[in-house]
Coordinates of C-alpha atoms in Angstrom, one line a residue:
M1 CA -42.4 9.0 47.1
T2 CA -40.5 10.4 44.1
S3 CA -38.1 8.0 42.2
H4 CA -34.4 7.9 43.1
R5 CA -32.5 10.5 41.1
S6 CA -29.4 9.5 39.2
A7 CA -27.4 12.3 40.9
P8 CA -28.1 15.6 42.7
V9 CA -28.8 18.6 40.5
E10 CA -26.3 21.4 40.5
L11 CA -26.8 23.7 43.5
T12 CA -27.5 27.3 42.8
G13 CA -25.5 29.9 44.6
A14 CA -28.4 31.0 46.8
D15 CA -29.4 27.4 47.7
A16 CA -25.8 26.5 48.5
S17 CA -25.6 29.4 51.0
V18 CA -28.9 28.6 52.6
L19 CA -28.1 24.9 52.9
R20 CA -24.5 25.5 54.2
R21 CA -25.7 27.9 56.9
A22 CA -28.4 25.5 58.1
I23 CA -26.0 22.5 58.5
E24 CA -23.1 24.5 59.9
P25 CA -23.5 23.1 63.5
W26 CA -23.3 19.5 62.1
T27 CA -19.6 18.9 62.5
V28 CA -17.4 15.8 63.0
P29 CA -16.9 16.6 66.8
A30 CA -20.7 17.2 67.2
V31 CA -21.5 13.8 65.7
A32 CA -18.8 12.1 67.8
D33 CA -20.2 13.7 71.0
L34 CA -23.7 12.7 69.9
V35 CA -23.1 9.0 69.2
G36 CA -20.2 8.2 71.6
D37 CA -17.2 6.0 71.3
R38 CA -19.0 2.7 71.0
A39 CA -21.2 3.9 68.1
A40 CA -18.2 5.6 66.4
R41 CA -16.3 2.3 66.4
A42 CA -19.3 0.5 65.1
L43 CA -19.6 3.0 62.2
D44 CA -16.0 2.3 61.3
R45 CA -17.3 -1.3 60.8
E46 CA -20.3 0.0 58.8
Q47 CA -22.6 -1.0 61.6
L48 CA -25.3 1.7 62.0
V49 CA -27.5 0.4 64.9
P50 CA -25.5 1.8 67.9
A51 CA -25.4 5.3 66.2
R52 CA -29.1 5.2 65.4
L53 CA -30.0 4.4 69.0
A54 CA -27.8 7.2 70.3
A55 CA -29.2 9.7 67.7
R56 CA -32.8 8.8 68.5
A57 CA -32.1 9.3 72.2
A58 CA -31.2 12.9 71.5
G59 CA -34.7 13.7 70.3
R60 CA -35.2 16.7 68.0
D61 CA -31.7 18.0 68.4
P62 CA -30.8 19.2 64.8
V63 CA -27.4 17.4 64.8
A64 CA -29.2 14.2 65.8
L65 CA -31.9 14.6 63.2
L66 CA -29.4 15.4 60.4
T67 CA -27.3 12.4 61.3
R68 CA -30.3 10.1 61.3
L69 CA -31.7 11.4 58.0
M70 CA -28.5 12.0 55.9
S71 CA -26.0 9.5 57.3
L72 CA -27.9 6.7 58.9
G73 CA -30.7 6.1 56.4
E74 CA -33.7 6.9 58.7
H75 CA -36.9 8.5 57.4
L76 CA -38.2 11.6 59.2
T77 CA -41.5 13.4 59.1
R78 CA -41.5 16.6 57.2
A79 CA -41.8 18.5 60.5
D80 CA -38.7 16.8 61.9
A81 CA -36.8 17.4 58.6
R82 CA -37.7 21.1 58.8
E83 CA -36.2 21.1 62.3
A84 CA -33.1 19.2 61.1
F85 CA -32.4 21.9 58.4
A86 CA -33.2 24.8 60.8
G87 CA -36.2 26.0 58.9
D88 CA -38.3 25.5 55.7
D89 CA -36.0 27.6 53.4
A90 CA -33.1 25.2 53.9
L91 CA -35.4 22.1 53.6
Q92 CA -36.7 23.5 50.3
A93 CA -33.1 24.0 49.1
A94 CA -32.3 20.4 50.1
L95 CA -35.4 19.2 48.1
R96 CA -34.5 21.3 45.1
S97 CA -30.9 20.0 45.1
G98 CA -32.1 16.4 45.1
I99 CA -30.3 15.4 48.3
V100 CA -33.6 14.6 50.0
E101 CA -37.1 13.5 48.7
A102 CA -40.5 14.0 50.2
S103 CA -43.7 11.9 49.8
G104 CA -45.9 15.0 50.2
G105 CA -46.2 18.4 51.6
G106 CA -47.8 17.7 55.0
D107 CA -46.0 17.8 58.3
D108 CA -46.5 14.1 58.8
D109 CA -45.4 13.1 55.3
V110 CA -42.1 11.2 55.0
V111 CA -38.7 12.7 54.0
R112 CA -35.8 10.5 53.1
A113 CA -32.3 11.0 52.0
A114 CA -31.6 10.5 48.3
V115 CA -27.8 10.7 48.9
D116 CA -25.4 10.2 51.7
L117 CA -24.3 13.5 53.2
R118 CA -21.9 13.8 56.2
P119 CA -19.5 16.2 57.7
Y120 CA -15.7 15.9 57.1
Q121 CA -13.0 17.6 59.1
T122 CA -9.6 18.5 57.7
D123 CA -6.7 20.9 58.0
V124 CA -6.1 23.6 55.4
A125 CA -2.8 25.4 56.0
G126 CA -3.0 24.9 59.8
Q127 CA -6.6 25.9 60.1
T128 CA -9.3 23.3 60.9
R129 CA -12.1 23.3 58.3
T130 CA -15.4 21.4 58.1
W131 CA -16.7 20.3 54.8
W132 CA -20.0 18.4 54.0
L133 CA -19.7 15.7 51.3
A134 CA -22.4 14.0 49.3
S135 CA -22.1 10.7 47.6
D136 CA -24.4 7.7 46.8
L137 CA -26.1 5.9 49.7
G138 CA -24.1 2.9 50.8
E139 CA -25.2 -0.7 51.1
A140 CA -25.5 -0.4 54.9
V141 CA -28.4 2.0 54.3
T142 CA -30.0 0.6 51.1
H143 CA -29.6 -3.1 52.0
R144 CA -29.0 -3.6 48.2
E145 CA -25.9 -4.4 46.2
L146 CA -24.3 -1.3 44.8
R147 CA -25.1 0.0 41.3
E148 CA -22.4 -0.2 38.7
D149 CA -22.2 3.6 38.6
H150 CA -22.2 4.0 42.4
V151 CA -20.3 7.1 43.5
L152 CA -18.3 6.4 46.6
G153 CA -17.9 8.8 49.5
V154 CA -14.7 9.3 51.5
G155 CA -13.2 5.8 52.2
G156 CA -9.9 4.5 53.5
A157 CA -8.1 5.0 50.2
S158 CA -9.3 8.6 49.9
L159 CA -8.1 9.4 53.4
T160 CA -4.7 7.7 52.7
L161 CA -4.2 9.7 49.6
A162 CA -5.2 13.0 51.3
S163 CA -2.8 12.2 54.1
A164 CA 0.0 11.5 51.7
T165 CA -0.4 14.5 49.4
M166 CA 2.2 17.1 49.6
R167 CA 0.6 20.5 50.1
A168 CA 3.0 23.0 48.6
R169 CA 1.4 25.8 46.7
V170 CA 1.3 25.2 42.9
G171 CA 0.0 26.9 39.8
T172 CA -1.9 24.1 38.1
A173 CA -3.1 20.8 39.5
L174 CA -4.9 17.7 38.1
D175 CA -7.2 15.4 40.1
L176 CA -7.5 12.4 37.9
G177 CA -10.6 10.3 38.7
T178 CA -12.1 12.8 41.1
G179 CA -15.1 10.7 42.2
C180 CA -17.1 12.8 44.7
G181 CA -14.4 15.4 44.5
I182 CA -12.6 15.0 47.9
Q183 CA -9.1 15.3 46.5
A184 CA -10.1 18.3 44.3
L185 CA -11.5 20.0 47.5
H186 CA -8.2 19.5 49.2
V187 CA -6.1 20.6 46.3
A188 CA -8.2 23.7 45.7
G189 CA -6.7 25.0 49.0
H190 CA -3.2 25.2 47.6
A191 CA -3.4 25.5 43.8
E192 CA -4.3 28.4 41.6
R193 CA -6.2 26.3 39.1
V194 CA -7.5 22.7 39.3
V195 CA -8.8 20.4 36.6
A196 CA -10.7 17.4 38.0
T197 CA -11.7 14.5 35.6
D198 CA -13.8 11.4 35.8
I199 CA -15.3 9.0 33.3
S200 CA -18.5 9.1 35.3
A201 CA -21.0 11.9 34.8
R202 CA -22.7 11.0 38.1
A203 CA -19.4 11.4 39.9
L204 CA -18.9 14.8 38.3
A205 CA -22.4 15.8 39.4
F206 CA -21.5 14.9 43.0
A207 CA -18.2 16.7 42.8
R208 CA -19.8 19.8 41.4
F209 CA -22.4 19.7 44.3
N210 CA -19.7 19.3 46.9
L211 CA -17.5 22.1 45.5
E212 CA -20.5 24.5 45.5
L213 CA -21.7 23.5 49.0
N214 CA -18.2 24.1 50.4
A215 CA -17.1 27.0 48.3
D216 CA -16.6 29.3 51.4
A217 CA -14.3 26.8 53.2
L218 CA -11.7 25.8 50.6
G219 CA -8.8 28.2 50.4
A220 CA -6.0 28.6 52.9
P221 CA -6.2 31.6 55.2
G222 CA -5.6 34.7 53.2
Q223 CA -5.6 32.8 49.9
R224 CA -8.3 32.5 47.3
A225 CA -9.5 29.0 46.6
A226 CA -8.8 27.7 43.1
E227 CA -11.6 27.4 40.6
V228 CA -12.1 23.8 39.6
D229 CA -12.7 22.8 36.0
L230 CA -14.6 19.5 35.9
R231 CA -14.1 17.4 32.8
E232 CA -15.7 14.1 31.7
G233 CA -13.5 11.5 30.1
S234 CA -11.3 8.5 30.7
M235 CA -7.8 8.6 32.1
L236 CA -5.7 11.4 30.6
E237 CA -7.9 11.9 27.5
P238 CA -9.6 15.1 28.9
V239 CA -6.2 16.8 29.4
T240 CA -4.4 15.7 26.2
G241 CA -1.4 18.0 25.5
E242 CA -1.6 19.8 28.9
T243 CA 0.9 19.7 31.7
F244 CA 0.5 20.3 35.4
D245 CA 2.5 21.3 38.4
M246 CA 0.9 18.6 40.5
I247 CA -1.2 15.5 39.8
V248 CA -3.2 13.5 42.4
S249 CA -5.1 10.4 41.6
N250 CA -7.1 7.7 43.5
P251 CA -7.7 5.8 40.2
P252 CA -10.0 2.8 39.8
F253 CA -7.2 0.4 40.3
V254 CA -9.0 -2.7 41.5
I255 CA -8.2 -5.8 39.4
T256 CA -11.5 -7.3 38.3
P257 CA -11.8 -10.3 36.0
P258 CA -14.8 -10.9 33.7
G259 CA -17.5 -12.6 35.8
A260 CA -16.8 -10.7 39.0
P261 CA -18.7 -7.6 40.2
S262 CA -17.5 -4.4 38.6
F263 CA -18.1 -0.8 39.6
E264 CA -17.0 2.4 37.8
Y265 CA -15.4 3.8 41.0
R266 CA -12.9 1.0 41.3
D267 CA -12.5 -0.7 37.9
T268 CA -11.8 0.7 34.5
G269 CA -12.6 -2.5 32.6
L270 CA -9.1 -2.4 31.1
G271 CA -8.2 -5.8 32.6
G272 CA -5.4 -6.8 35.0
D273 CA -3.3 -3.9 36.3
E274 CA -3.5 -2.1 33.0
V275 CA -4.8 1.1 34.6
M276 CA -1.6 1.3 36.7
R277 CA 0.6 0.5 33.7
T278 CA -1.1 3.4 31.8
L279 CA -0.6 5.9 34.6
V280 CA 2.9 5.0 35.8
S281 CA 4.2 5.0 32.2
G282 CA 2.1 7.9 31.0
L283 CA 1.9 10.5 33.8
G284 CA 5.3 11.8 33.0
A285 CA 4.0 13.4 29.8
A286 CA 1.4 15.4 31.8
L287 CA 3.9 16.7 34.4
A288 CA 5.8 19.9 34.0
P289 CA 9.6 19.7 34.8
G290 CA 10.0 19.2 38.6
A291 CA 6.2 18.5 39.0
I292 CA 5.0 15.7 41.2
A293 CA 2.3 13.1 40.8
Q294 CA 0.9 11.1 43.7
M295 CA -1.5 8.1 43.5
L296 CA -2.5 4.9 45.1
G297 CA -2.7 1.6 43.2
N298 CA -2.6 -2.1 42.9
W299 CA 0.0 -4.1 40.8
E300 CA 0.2 -7.7 40.0
I301 CA 3.1 -9.8 41.3
R302 CA 3.8 -12.5 38.7
R303 CA 5.2 -15.9 39.5
G304 CA 9.0 -15.9 39.8
D305 CA 9.3 -12.1 39.7
P306 CA 10.1 -9.6 42.5
W307 CA 7.1 -7.4 43.5
S308 CA 8.7 -4.4 41.8
A309 CA 9.3 -6.0 38.4
R310 CA 6.2 -4.6 36.6
L311 CA 6.7 -1.2 38.1
E312 CA 10.3 -1.0 36.9
A313 CA 9.2 -2.0 33.4
W314 CA 6.5 0.8 33.4
L315 CA 9.1 3.4 34.6
D316 CA 11.5 2.2 31.8
A317 CA 8.6 2.8 29.3
S318 CA 8.1 6.3 30.6
A319 CA 11.9 7.1 30.2
A320 CA 11.9 5.5 26.7
A321 CA 9.0 7.7 25.7
G322 CA 11.1 10.8 26.6
H323 CA 9.5 11.4 30.0
P324 CA 11.9 10.2 32.7
V325 CA 10.6 10.5 36.2
D326 CA 12.0 10.1 39.7
A327 CA 10.0 7.3 41.4
W328 CA 9.4 6.6 45.0
I329 CA 7.1 3.6 45.2
I330 CA 6.1 2.2 48.6
Q331 CA 4.4 -1.2 48.8
R332 CA 2.2 -1.1 51.9
D333 CA 0.6 -4.5 51.6
S334 CA 0.3 -7.5 49.4
L335 CA -2.4 -10.2 49.2
D336 CA -2.3 -13.6 47.6
A337 CA -4.8 -14.3 44.8
A338 CA -7.4 -15.8 47.1
Q339 CA -7.1 -13.1 49.7
Y340 CA -7.5 -10.4 47.0
A341 CA -10.6 -12.1 45.6
E342 CA -12.2 -12.4 49.0
T343 CA -11.4 -8.7 49.9
W344 CA -13.0 -7.2 46.8
L345 CA -16.0 -9.6 46.7
R346 CA -16.7 -8.6 50.2
D347 CA -16.3 -4.9 49.3
A348 CA -18.9 -5.5 46.5
G349 CA -21.4 -7.0 48.9
T350 CA -21.0 -10.4 47.2
I351 CA -20.8 -12.7 50.2
P352 CA -21.6 -16.4 50.6
E353 CA -24.2 -15.7 53.2
R354 CA -26.2 -13.8 50.7
T355 CA -25.7 -15.5 47.3
R356 CA -23.4 -18.5 47.6
A357 CA -23.6 -19.6 44.0
R358 CA -22.8 -16.1 42.7
Y359 CA -20.0 -15.7 45.2
E360 CA -18.4 -18.9 44.3
H361 CA -18.7 -18.2 40.6
A362 CA -17.0 -14.8 41.0
Y363 CA -14.4 -16.3 43.3
E364 CA -13.5 -18.9 40.6
A365 CA -13.4 -16.2 38.0
Y366 CA -10.7 -14.4 40.1
L367 CA -8.6 -17.4 40.7
E368 CA -8.8 -18.7 37.1
D369 CA -7.9 -15.3 35.7
F370 CA -4.9 -14.9 38.1
D371 CA -3.7 -18.5 37.5
R372 CA -3.9 -18.1 33.8
R373 CA -1.7 -15.0 33.9
G374 CA 0.7 -16.3 36.5
V375 CA -0.4 -13.8 39.2
E376 CA 0.6 -15.0 42.7
A377 CA -0.2 -11.9 44.6
V378 CA -1.3 -8.3 44.3
G379 CA 0.6 -5.4 45.8
F380 CA -1.0 -2.2 47.1
G381 CA 0.8 1.1 47.8
L382 CA 1.7 4.6 47.2
V383 CA 3.3 5.9 44.0
V384 CA 5.2 9.2 44.0
L385 CA 6.5 10.4 40.6
R386 CA 8.5 13.6 39.8
R387 CA 9.3 14.7 36.3
A388 CA 13.1 14.8 36.0
G389 CA 14.6 18.1 34.7
E390 CA 16.9 18.4 31.7
G391 CA 20.3 16.9 32.1
R392 CA 19.5 15.1 35.3
V393 CA 19.4 11.3 35.7
A394 CA 16.1 10.1 37.2
W395 CA 16.3 8.1 40.4
R396 CA 14.2 5.3 41.8
R397 CA 13.4 4.1 45.3
L398 CA 11.1 1.1 45.5
E399 CA 10.6 -0.4 48.9
E400 CA 8.2 -2.3 51.2
L401 CA 7.1 -0.5 54.3
E402 CA 4.1 -2.2 56.0
G403 CA 4.3 -0.7 59.5
P404 CA 2.4 2.2 60.9
M405 CA 3.0 5.7 59.5
Q406 CA 2.4 9.2 60.8
E407 CA -0.7 11.1 59.8
P408 CA -0.5 13.1 57.7
I409 CA 2.5 11.6 55.9
G410 CA 2.7 14.2 53.2
P411 CA 5.0 16.6 55.1
H412 CA 7.4 13.7 55.7
L413 CA 7.4 12.8 52.0
A414 CA 8.1 16.4 51.0
A415 CA 11.0 16.6 53.5
S416 CA 12.4 13.4 52.2
L417 CA 12.3 14.6 48.6
A418 CA 14.0 17.9 49.7
A419 CA 16.7 15.8 51.6
R420 CA 17.2 13.7 48.5
D421 CA 17.8 16.8 46.4
W422 CA 20.3 18.2 49.0
L423 CA 22.1 14.9 49.2
D424 CA 22.4 14.6 45.4
A425 CA 24.0 18.1 45.3
T426 CA 26.3 17.4 48.3
D427 CA 29.5 15.4 47.8
D428 CA 31.1 13.5 50.7
E429 CA 33.6 16.3 51.5
A430 CA 30.8 18.8 51.8
L431 CA 28.8 16.3 53.9
L432 CA 31.7 16.0 56.4
D433 CA 31.6 19.7 56.9
T434 CA 27.9 19.7 57.7
R435 CA 26.4 20.0 61.2
L436 CA 23.5 17.6 61.8
R437 CA 21.2 16.9 64.7
A438 CA 19.0 13.9 65.5
A439 CA 15.4 14.4 64.8
S440 CA 13.2 14.8 67.9
D441 CA 11.3 11.6 67.2
V442 CA 14.4 9.4 67.1
T443 CA 15.3 6.9 69.8
V444 CA 18.1 4.5 70.2
E445 CA 17.2 1.1 71.6
T446 CA 19.8 -1.3 73.0
Y447 CA 19.2 -4.8 74.4
G448 CA 21.0 -8.0 75.1
R449 CA 21.5 -10.8 77.6
P450 CA 22.3 -9.9 81.2
G451 CA 26.0 -9.6 82.1
L452 CA 27.3 -8.7 78.7
A453 CA 29.6 -5.7 78.5
D454 CA 28.1 -4.5 75.2
P455 CA 24.6 -4.7 73.9
E456 CA 23.9 -7.5 71.4
H457 CA 21.5 -5.4 69.4
I458 CA 21.2 -1.7 68.7
R459 CA 18.3 -0.2 66.8
I460 CA 17.7 3.4 65.8
R461 CA 13.9 3.9 65.7
Q462 CA 11.9 6.6 64.1
G463 CA 8.8 7.7 65.9
G464 CA 7.2 9.6 63.0
G465 CA 7.4 9.2 59.2
F466 CA 7.2 5.5 58.3
G467 CA 8.4 4.4 61.7
R468 CA 11.6 2.9 60.3
A469 CA 14.0 0.9 62.5
V470 CA 17.6 0.8 61.5
K471 CA 20.0 -1.8 62.8
A472 CA 23.2 0.0 64.1
D473 CA 26.6 -0.8 65.6
T474 CA 28.3 0.9 68.4
A475 CA 29.9 3.5 66.1
L476 CA 26.6 4.5 64.4
S477 CA 24.8 4.6 67.8
G478 CA 27.5 6.9 69.2
F479 CA 27.4 9.1 66.1
I480 CA 23.6 9.6 66.5
G481 CA 24.1 10.4 70.2
A482 CA 26.7 13.1 69.3
C483 CA 24.6 14.8 66.6
D484 CA 23.3 17.9 68.5
G485 CA 24.2 20.5 65.8
E486 CA 27.5 21.6 67.5
L487 CA 30.1 19.4 65.7
T488 CA 30.4 18.6 62.0
V489 CA 30.0 15.0 60.6
G490 CA 33.7 14.9 60.1
Q491 CA 34.6 16.0 63.6
I492 CA 32.3 13.4 65.2
A493 CA 33.6 10.6 62.9
H494 CA 37.2 11.4 63.8
A495 CA 36.4 11.5 67.5
L496 CA 34.7 8.1 67.3
A497 CA 37.6 6.6 65.3
A498 CA 40.0 7.6 68.2
L499 CA 37.6 6.4 70.8
L500 CA 37.0 3.0 69.2
D501 CA 40.6 2.6 68.1
V502 CA 39.9 2.3 64.3
T503 CA 41.5 4.3 61.5
P504 CA 39.7 7.5 60.4
G505 CA 39.4 6.0 56.8
R506 CA 37.6 2.9 58.0
M507 CA 35.3 4.9 60.2
L508 CA 34.3 7.3 57.4
E509 CA 33.8 4.3 55.0
G510 CA 31.0 3.0 57.2
I511 CA 29.6 6.3 58.6
V512 CA 29.2 8.3 55.4
P513 CA 26.7 6.0 53.6
A514 CA 24.8 5.4 56.8
V515 CA 24.5 9.1 57.5
R516 CA 23.2 9.7 53.9
E517 CA 20.4 7.1 54.5
L518 CA 19.5 8.6 57.9
V519 CA 19.3 12.1 56.4
L520 CA 17.2 10.8 53.5
D521 CA 14.7 9.1 56.0
G522 CA 14.5 12.2 58.2
M523 CA 16.3 10.7 61.2
L524 CA 19.1 13.2 60.9
E525 CA 18.4 16.8 60.0
R526 CA 20.7 19.7 59.1
A527 CA 21.3 22.0 62.0

């Protein structure tokens, strides 16, 4: 058996085409049909046994063989591996690329995966596409703790960022901390030029492999996919002095104290939440006017401070440096110091059942570090920054939204930003002359004790977006019910004032700010 390579070699054009054609039937729906619901749910928990049993039962079906070899960590004979790759040409291409290794040349010799490879299904401009993504083998397959330079595949954070990214066509885009290249693959479908950076040469090798393997399935229909320029370096160093129309980043934001397990893909070694401070305060300089940056991150919540305090300070620093940005920051979750330590120790494979002494030492390191710096909790969420144009005051919206959200959420974010721009340019008089209609996903809920003439509680609930629920009174509920695009805001408000026997001025005083919020959140739309 050959030794484990540090990363796959770069695919040649010919090998990429041969390999891609061979694995084309190996899709997400094909794997789902193969393993079934029970095994699929188990895979979500990183449990491989049910999927292995289902794949073995399918015999020499190529989808089953590829899944066993490349995703489930099973060894195949060379004869079965040849069947998996639909012939010897593709198997030889896989061997040359480094994604598989063989113990010999005979039909009964063993072939094993050197990397994790699996299909990934996505939407590019309304068209379903299948990509195949390579990364390092996970702990569930190797049964060993991850290497410090482990290159992660598509995880929950990657999927969240892909869902949140706004997909408008842009000229230049930056994927900062590209890892295996998943965000660069997405962005290549709606940008003319993409720069993808990472501090890890191993990560860039995987990204290069994945871009080459999927070169024919990147661009939107009728559009040429962007060429991706891969650059090695830390943070913004590889793009010093450049500006972009779009930035996406799933940075190594995990807070890791000395003495705890550390990996390149999740920790920069900067300490605390320094990586987020650097990006939130510094990305404005890399954005062209009006350009948007989107990223995920963790931030420390210090004792006695609101959760948003550090983020506000970083935004102030960006403005003071001459790069004011609009900021929409959504905290999706927060963990206290102990929960945070447990989460990321478990992610690192450091668990008490395996190495109790090491686990407790690392756990103590987390708590001592957090206590020393007054960190009570750590927030996680989505950061959206937009470079403010000349002569315009930047705005901020920092909020906690922990409920379910629609997938993908990017179109909702884009619509909300567009609504914000319209609202900023629309005074109250113009708003009153506007015709609005309730969004199709909006419902009005009323409830109260039996026998009451009026409901005790009224809520306007959003089915999509972030699933917001707004407490309403009779006037606002009536207003929403009348918004069908026929009457203006002013006409509805005056009619409600007469119906509820209040002055028009009082009605407008309450309705106008509420309408602005509902438009911003997508519950009301311009007719």
